[in-house]
Amino acid sequence: TKILADLCEKYPITRISGFSSVAGEFGSPGQTIYSYANIAMTYLGEQMNKRLGRPVFSTIGWPAWNRVGMTDNDDTYKQMLLAGVSFLE
């Protein structure tokens, strides 16, 4: 993120998008590192925006696919339904 911030100071870059996942908020067992990486990307982007004093970096948090990947786990699927998460079909 420091490299991106340096480039934004040097060049007229106005927008950088990071693609995150709902796994930053919900994740099935064994996805700790994946969840952490999603949260870390959002946090570092926020820090870059503060450093630059303008909103350059934004994170797009993709929702989960219905019964694919982490939602294939019944416990995680139920937890996400109770939390009001919508799924892509």
Short mmCIF file of C-alpha atoms in Angstrom, two decimals:
data_model
loop_
_atom_site.label_atom_id
_atom_site.label_comp_id
_atom_site.label_asym_id
_atom_site.label_seq_id
_atom_site.Cartn_x
_atom_site.Cartn_y
_atom_site.Cartn_z
CA THR A 1 0.00 0.00 0.00
CA LYS A 2 2.94 2.33 0.61
CA ILE A 3 4.05 1.84 -2.98
CA LEU A 4 0.53 2.63 -4.23
CA ALA A 5 0.34 5.73 -2.03
CA ASP A 6 3.73 6.89 -3.31
CA LEU A 7 2.55 6.45 -6.89
CA CYS A 8 -0.65 8.37 -6.15
CA GLU A 9 1.41 11.26 -4.81
CA LYS A 10 3.66 11.25 -7.87
CA TYR A 11 1.07 10.63 -10.62
CA PRO A 12 -2.55 11.80 -11.10
CA ILE A 13 -4.08 8.48 -10.04
CA THR A 14 -7.64 9.07 -8.90
CA ARG A 15 -9.01 5.61 -8.19
CA ILE A 16 -7.71 2.21 -7.09
CA SER A 17 -10.13 -0.62 -6.43
CA GLY A 18 -9.40 -3.67 -4.33
CA PHE A 19 -11.58 -6.74 -4.56
CA SER A 20 -12.37 -8.23 -1.20
CA SER A 21 -14.76 -10.87 0.03
CA VAL A 22 -17.42 -11.32 2.64
CA ALA A 23 -14.89 -13.73 4.17
CA GLY A 24 -13.45 -10.70 5.95
CA GLU A 25 -16.57 -10.73 8.13
CA PHE A 26 -17.61 -14.36 7.90
CA GLY A 27 -15.46 -17.34 7.14
CA SER A 28 -15.60 -21.03 7.69
CA PRO A 29 -12.99 -22.88 9.74
CA GLY A 30 -9.63 -22.94 8.01
CA GLN A 31 -10.06 -19.55 6.34
CA THR A 32 -8.41 -17.41 8.99
CA ILE A 33 -5.58 -16.20 6.76
CA TYR A 34 -7.95 -15.54 3.85
CA SER A 35 -10.27 -13.56 6.13
CA TYR A 36 -7.35 -11.62 7.60
CA ALA A 37 -6.04 -10.74 4.12
CA ASN A 38 -9.43 -9.28 3.16
CA ILE A 39 -9.62 -7.18 6.32
CA ALA A 40 -5.97 -6.10 5.98
CA MET A 41 -6.51 -4.89 2.40
CA THR A 42 -9.44 -2.72 3.49
CA TYR A 43 -7.52 -1.34 6.48
CA LEU A 44 -4.40 -0.54 4.44
CA GLY A 45 -6.55 1.18 1.82
CA GLU A 46 -8.14 3.34 4.53
CA GLN A 47 -4.69 4.25 5.82
CA MET A 48 -3.59 5.19 2.30
CA ASN A 49 -6.63 7.46 1.92
CA LYS A 50 -5.79 9.17 5.22
CA ARG A 51 -2.16 9.64 4.17
CA LEU A 52 -3.19 11.16 0.83
CA GLY A 53 -6.01 13.21 2.33
CA ARG A 54 -8.39 12.10 -0.40
CA PRO A 55 -10.42 8.99 -1.24
CA VAL A 56 -8.36 7.05 -3.77
CA PHE A 57 -8.59 3.45 -2.61
CA SER A 58 -11.88 1.63 -2.23
CA THR A 59 -12.63 -1.99 -1.56
CA ILE A 60 -15.42 -3.89 -3.25
CA GLY A 61 -16.62 -6.58 -0.87
CA TRP A 62 -18.12 -9.35 -2.95
CA PRO A 63 -20.91 -11.34 -1.31
CA ALA A 64 -20.82 -15.09 -1.07
CA TRP A 65 -22.00 -17.46 -3.76
CA ASN A 66 -24.95 -19.60 -2.72
CA ARG A 67 -23.73 -23.01 -1.50
CA VAL A 68 -20.29 -22.67 -3.12
CA GLY A 69 -16.95 -22.25 -1.38
CA MET A 70 -17.27 -21.16 2.23
CA THR A 71 -21.09 -21.34 2.10
CA ASP A 72 -20.85 -25.04 1.30
CA ASN A 73 -20.26 -25.49 5.03
CA ASP A 74 -23.71 -25.86 6.68
CA ASP A 75 -22.73 -24.10 9.91
CA THR A 76 -21.26 -21.11 8.07
CA TYR A 77 -24.24 -20.98 5.70
CA LYS A 78 -26.69 -20.89 8.61
CA GLN A 79 -24.62 -18.27 10.47
CA MET A 80 -24.61 -16.03 7.40
CA LEU A 81 -28.36 -16.47 6.82
CA LEU A 82 -29.04 -15.46 10.43
CA ALA A 83 -26.85 -12.38 9.95
CA GLY A 84 -28.92 -11.36 6.91
CA VAL A 85 -26.27 -12.02 4.25
CA SER A 86 -27.56 -12.25 0.68
CA PHE A 87 -26.00 -14.77 -1.68
CA LEU A 88 -25.21 -14.64 -5.39
CA GLU A 89 -26.86 -17.36 -7.44
#
